[in-house]
Amino acid sequence: MPLILYQRDDCHLCDLALDILAHARIPEFESVFIDEDDALEARYGIHVPVLHRSDTGAELGWPFDADAVSAFLRA
């Protein structure tokens, strides 16, 4: 299942999200930085990090932990 982590440059919450994804053993995901994209900036603004499932369109917004990520992927 393709995953995207929407994030910003210099975002400490985004750094925490990366650590959580590593702890949850998520092997592959795409990091997309919203800073230079007007459409993504309008959609997510200050609500990053957001984990997005490309197969279903479902999103998991911050805050989340490894258990929440695992449940999100099972849904």
mmCIF file of N, CA and C in Angstrom:
data_model
loop_
_atom_site.group_PDB
_atom_site.id
_atom_site.type_symbol
_atom_site.label_atom_id
_atom_site.label_comp_id
_atom_site.label_asym_id
_atom_site.label_seq_id
_atom_site.Cartn_x
_atom_site.Cartn_y
_atom_site.Cartn_z
ATOM 1 N N MET A 1 0.841 -1.168 0.000
ATOM 2 C CA MET A 1 0.000 0.000 0.000
ATOM 3 C C MET A 1 0.888 1.234 0.000
ATOM 4 N N PRO A 2 0.703 2.095 -0.947
ATOM 5 C CA PRO A 2 1.524 3.309 -1.010
ATOM 6 C C PRO A 2 1.153 4.282 0.115
ATOM 7 N N LEU A 3 2.155 4.738 0.841
ATOM 8 C CA LEU A 3 1.970 5.693 1.929
ATOM 9 C C LEU A 3 2.722 6.979 1.626
ATOM 10 N N ILE A 4 2.130 8.081 2.026
ATOM 11 C CA ILE A 4 2.770 9.385 1.894
ATOM 12 C C ILE A 4 2.738 10.047 3.259
ATOM 13 N N LEU A 5 3.875 10.595 3.676
ATOM 14 C CA LEU A 5 3.924 11.413 4.876
ATOM 15 C C LEU A 5 4.046 12.856 4.427
ATOM 16 N N TYR A 6 2.979 13.629 4.633
ATOM 17 C CA TYR A 6 3.023 15.056 4.340
ATOM 18 C C TYR A 6 3.667 15.748 5.521
ATOM 19 N N GLN A 7 4.654 16.602 5.212
ATOM 20 C CA GLN A 7 5.400 17.254 6.272
ATOM 21 C C GLN A 7 5.949 18.590 5.796
ATOM 22 N N ARG A 8 6.637 19.279 6.697
ATOM 23 C CA ARG A 8 7.279 20.560 6.410
ATOM 24 C C ARG A 8 8.767 20.457 6.719
ATOM 25 N N ASP A 9 9.520 21.371 6.126
ATOM 26 C CA ASP A 9 10.921 21.522 6.508
ATOM 27 C C ASP A 9 10.979 22.071 7.937
ATOM 28 N N ASP A 10 11.996 21.674 8.667
ATOM 29 C CA ASP A 10 12.235 22.191 10.025
ATOM 30 C C ASP A 10 11.010 22.065 10.926
ATOM 31 N N CYS A 11 10.397 20.892 10.918
ATOM 32 C CA CYS A 11 9.188 20.627 11.707
ATOM 33 C C CYS A 11 9.521 19.540 12.731
ATOM 34 N N HIS A 12 9.575 19.923 14.009
ATOM 35 C CA HIS A 12 9.947 18.930 15.024
ATOM 36 C C HIS A 12 8.889 17.838 15.162
ATOM 37 N N LEU A 13 7.618 18.148 14.935
ATOM 38 C CA LEU A 13 6.586 17.112 14.987
ATOM 39 C C LEU A 13 6.762 16.125 13.835
ATOM 40 N N CYS A 14 7.193 16.639 12.691
ATOM 41 C CA CYS A 14 7.443 15.768 11.541
ATOM 42 C C CYS A 14 8.611 14.825 11.838
ATOM 43 N N ASP A 15 9.618 15.340 12.525
ATOM 44 C CA ASP A 15 10.746 14.497 12.927
ATOM 45 C C ASP A 15 10.275 13.398 13.884
ATOM 46 N N LEU A 16 9.383 13.750 14.795
ATOM 47 C CA LEU A 16 8.824 12.748 15.708
ATOM 48 C C LEU A 16 8.030 11.702 14.934
ATOM 49 N N ALA A 17 7.270 12.141 13.941
ATOM 50 C CA ALA A 17 6.491 11.211 13.120
ATOM 51 C C ALA A 17 7.406 10.235 12.388
ATOM 52 N N LEU A 18 8.530 10.723 11.879
ATOM 53 C CA LEU A 18 9.492 9.841 11.212
ATOM 54 C C LEU A 18 10.012 8.778 12.171
ATOM 55 N N ASP A 19 10.299 9.180 13.410
ATOM 56 C CA ASP A 19 10.748 8.219 14.423
ATOM 57 C C ASP A 19 9.667 7.177 14.715
ATOM 58 N N ILE A 20 8.413 7.606 14.779
ATOM 59 C CA ILE A 20 7.307 6.688 15.045
ATOM 60 C C ILE A 20 7.140 5.702 13.899
ATOM 61 N N LEU A 21 7.253 6.181 12.655
ATOM 62 C CA LEU A 21 7.153 5.275 11.507
ATOM 63 C C LEU A 21 8.277 4.247 11.527
ATOM 64 N N ALA A 22 9.461 4.658 11.935
ATOM 65 C CA ALA A 22 10.574 3.713 12.058
ATOM 66 C C ALA A 22 10.281 2.697 13.163
ATOM 67 N N HIS A 23 9.760 3.172 14.287
ATOM 68 C CA HIS A 23 9.425 2.286 15.405
ATOM 69 C C HIS A 23 8.326 1.300 15.008
ATOM 70 N N ALA A 24 7.391 1.749 14.183
ATOM 71 C CA ALA A 24 6.310 0.877 13.716
ATOM 72 C C ALA A 24 6.767 -0.032 12.576
ATOM 73 N N ARG A 25 8.012 0.115 12.180
ATOM 74 C CA ARG A 25 8.633 -0.698 11.122
ATOM 75 C C ARG A 25 7.919 -0.554 9.774
ATOM 76 N N ILE A 26 7.622 0.696 9.439
ATOM 77 C CA ILE A 26 7.032 0.991 8.137
ATOM 78 C C ILE A 26 8.189 1.112 7.150
ATOM 79 N N PRO A 27 8.331 0.141 6.258
ATOM 80 C CA PRO A 27 9.544 0.099 5.428
ATOM 81 C C PRO A 27 9.576 1.119 4.304
ATOM 82 N N GLU A 28 8.423 1.409 3.721
ATOM 83 C CA GLU A 28 8.423 2.292 2.562
ATOM 84 C C GLU A 28 7.300 3.307 2.662
ATOM 85 N N PHE A 29 7.661 4.551 2.455
ATOM 86 C CA PHE A 29 6.682 5.626 2.342
ATOM 87 C C PHE A 29 7.375 6.783 1.643
ATOM 88 N N GLU A 30 6.574 7.616 1.048
ATOM 89 C CA GLU A 30 7.099 8.790 0.359
ATOM 90 C C GLU A 30 6.952 9.990 1.290
ATOM 91 N N SER A 31 7.995 10.790 1.402
ATOM 92 C CA SER A 31 7.917 12.045 2.144
ATOM 93 C C SER A 31 7.620 13.161 1.157
ATOM 94 N N VAL A 32 6.553 13.903 1.428
ATOM 95 C CA VAL A 32 6.188 15.038 0.584
ATOM 96 C C VAL A 32 6.183 16.276 1.461
ATOM 97 N N PHE A 33 7.003 17.239 1.078
ATOM 98 C CA PHE A 33 7.099 18.497 1.810
ATOM 99 C C PHE A 33 6.122 19.492 1.193
ATOM 100 N N ILE A 34 5.241 20.041 2.021
ATOM 101 C CA ILE A 34 4.171 20.893 1.509
ATOM 102 C C ILE A 34 4.593 22.346 1.336
ATOM 103 N N ASP A 35 5.771 22.715 1.799
ATOM 104 C CA ASP A 35 6.192 24.113 1.858
ATOM 105 C C ASP A 35 6.139 24.845 0.521
ATOM 106 N N GLU A 36 6.464 24.200 -0.552
ATOM 107 C CA GLU A 36 6.552 24.861 -1.855
ATOM 108 C C GLU A 36 5.376 24.543 -2.771
ATOM 109 N N ASP A 37 4.310 23.947 -2.224
ATOM 110 C CA ASP A 37 3.168 23.546 -3.033
ATOM 111 C C ASP A 37 1.918 24.255 -2.506
ATOM 112 N N ASP A 38 1.416 25.212 -3.274
ATOM 113 C CA ASP A 38 0.278 26.017 -2.815
ATOM 114 C C ASP A 38 -0.955 25.169 -2.506
ATOM 115 N N ALA A 39 -1.228 24.165 -3.324
ATOM 116 C CA ALA A 39 -2.411 23.326 -3.102
ATOM 117 C C ALA A 39 -2.276 22.514 -1.811
ATOM 118 N N LEU A 40 -1.095 21.930 -1.592
ATOM 119 C CA LEU A 40 -0.883 21.157 -0.365
ATOM 120 C C LEU A 40 -0.857 22.073 0.850
ATOM 121 N N GLU A 41 -0.275 23.248 0.684
ATOM 122 C CA GLU A 41 -0.244 24.225 1.773
ATOM 123 C C GLU A 41 -1.671 24.606 2.173
ATOM 124 N N ALA A 42 -2.529 24.824 1.182
ATOM 125 C CA ALA A 42 -3.921 25.175 1.457
ATOM 126 C C ALA A 42 -4.661 24.019 2.129
ATOM 127 N N ARG A 43 -4.348 22.796 1.729
ATOM 128 C CA ARG A 43 -5.043 21.624 2.279
ATOM 129 C C ARG A 43 -4.600 21.289 3.693
ATOM 130 N N TYR A 44 -3.275 21.301 3.937
ATOM 131 C CA TYR A 44 -2.754 20.822 5.216
ATOM 132 C C TYR A 44 -2.316 21.935 6.154
ATOM 133 N N GLY A 45 -1.822 23.041 5.619
ATOM 134 C CA GLY A 45 -1.415 24.169 6.457
ATOM 135 C C GLY A 45 -0.592 23.744 7.653
ATOM 136 N N ILE A 46 -1.116 24.040 8.834
ATOM 137 C CA ILE A 46 -0.391 23.716 10.067
ATOM 138 C C ILE A 46 -0.719 22.321 10.586
ATOM 139 N N HIS A 47 -1.476 21.556 9.833
ATOM 140 C CA HIS A 47 -1.945 20.251 10.308
ATOM 141 C C HIS A 47 -1.023 19.097 9.931
ATOM 142 N N VAL A 48 0.243 19.354 9.742
ATOM 143 C CA VAL A 48 1.208 18.300 9.446
ATOM 144 C C VAL A 48 1.900 17.900 10.733
ATOM 145 N N PRO A 49 2.389 16.700 10.816
ATOM 146 C CA PRO A 49 2.455 15.665 9.804
ATOM 147 C C PRO A 49 1.123 14.930 9.635
ATOM 148 N N VAL A 50 0.934 14.430 8.425
ATOM 149 C CA VAL A 50 -0.239 13.643 8.079
ATOM 150 C C VAL A 50 0.232 12.434 7.279
ATOM 151 N N LEU A 51 -0.202 11.255 7.704
ATOM 152 C CA LEU A 51 0.096 10.026 6.979
ATOM 153 C C LEU A 51 -1.104 9.706 6.091
ATOM 154 N N HIS A 52 -0.852 9.530 4.801
ATOM 155 C CA HIS A 52 -1.904 9.344 3.802
ATOM 156 C C HIS A 52 -1.744 7.983 3.134
ATOM 157 N N ARG A 53 -2.861 7.245 3.034
ATOM 158 C CA ARG A 53 -2.889 5.972 2.291
ATOM 159 C C ARG A 53 -3.390 6.256 0.892
ATOM 160 N N SER A 54 -2.551 6.041 -0.100
ATOM 161 C CA SER A 54 -2.946 6.299 -1.485
ATOM 162 C C SER A 54 -3.981 5.307 -1.989
ATOM 163 N N ASP A 55 -4.018 4.113 -1.416
ATOM 164 C CA ASP A 55 -4.973 3.107 -1.890
ATOM 165 C C ASP A 55 -6.409 3.411 -1.470
ATOM 166 N N THR A 56 -6.592 4.021 -0.299
ATOM 167 C CA THR A 56 -7.938 4.294 0.191
ATOM 168 C C THR A 56 -8.245 5.785 0.313
ATOM 169 N N GLY A 57 -7.211 6.610 0.324
ATOM 170 C CA GLY A 57 -7.397 8.039 0.542
ATOM 171 C C GLY A 57 -7.519 8.407 2.007
ATOM 172 N N ALA A 58 -7.464 7.410 2.903
ATOM 173 C CA ALA A 58 -7.574 7.665 4.339
ATOM 174 C C ALA A 58 -6.331 8.409 4.829
ATOM 175 N N GLU A 59 -6.540 9.223 5.864
ATOM 176 C CA GLU A 59 -5.430 9.986 6.431
ATOM 177 C C GLU A 59 -5.424 9.865 7.945
ATOM 178 N N LEU A 60 -4.225 9.841 8.480
ATOM 179 C CA LEU A 60 -4.005 9.810 9.923
ATOM 180 C C LEU A 60 -3.240 11.075 10.284
ATOM 181 N N GLY A 61 -3.909 11.960 11.009
ATOM 182 C CA GLY A 61 -3.281 13.220 11.388
ATOM 183 C C GLY A 61 -2.586 13.130 12.730
ATOM 184 N N TRP A 62 -1.695 14.044 12.941
ATOM 185 C CA TRP A 62 -0.959 14.149 14.198
ATOM 186 C C TRP A 62 -1.914 14.586 15.290
ATOM 187 N N PRO A 63 -1.791 14.079 16.501
ATOM 188 C CA PRO A 63 -0.756 13.186 16.993
ATOM 189 C C PRO A 63 -1.106 11.714 16.756
ATOM 190 N N PHE A 64 -0.060 10.924 16.519
ATOM 191 C CA PHE A 64 -0.236 9.481 16.418
ATOM 192 C C PHE A 64 0.985 8.795 16.989
ATOM 193 N N ASP A 65 0.799 7.520 17.361
ATOM 194 C CA ASP A 65 1.904 6.717 17.875
ATOM 195 C C ASP A 65 1.989 5.445 17.032
ATOM 196 N N ALA A 66 2.921 4.572 17.377
ATOM 197 C CA ALA A 66 3.143 3.360 16.586
ATOM 198 C C ALA A 66 1.897 2.471 16.562
ATOM 199 N N ASP A 67 1.172 2.392 17.678
ATOM 200 C CA ASP A 67 -0.050 1.580 17.713
ATOM 201 C C ASP A 67 -1.119 2.161 16.784
ATOM 202 N N ALA A 68 -1.254 3.477 16.780
ATOM 203 C CA ALA A 68 -2.233 4.123 15.900
ATOM 204 C C ALA A 68 -1.866 3.905 14.439
ATOM 205 N N VAL A 69 -0.579 3.957 14.126
ATOM 206 C CA VAL A 69 -0.127 3.720 12.752
ATOM 207 C C VAL A 69 -0.450 2.287 12.343
ATOM 208 N N SER A 70 -0.173 1.334 13.214
ATOM 209 C CA SER A 70 -0.463 -0.064 12.908
ATOM 210 C C SER A 70 -1.952 -0.285 12.693
ATOM 211 N N ALA A 71 -2.793 0.295 13.525
ATOM 212 C CA ALA A 71 -4.244 0.175 13.366
ATOM 213 C C ALA A 71 -4.691 0.838 12.063
ATOM 214 N N PHE A 72 -4.123 1.981 11.731
ATOM 215 C CA PHE A 72 -4.441 2.699 10.495
ATOM 216 C C PHE A 72 -4.120 1.835 9.287
ATOM 217 N N LEU A 73 -3.028 1.127 9.327
ATOM 218 C CA LEU A 73 -2.618 0.292 8.186
ATOM 219 C C LEU A 73 -3.466 -0.974 8.073
ATOM 220 N N ARG A 74 -4.004 -1.461 9.180
ATOM 221 C CA ARG A 74 -4.860 -2.644 9.157
ATOM 222 C C ARG A 74 -6.273 -2.333 8.682
ATOM 223 N N ALA A 75 -6.687 -1.097 8.824
ATOM 224 C CA ALA A 75 -8.078 -0.714 8.486
ATOM 225 C C ALA A 75 -8.350 -0.796 6.999
#
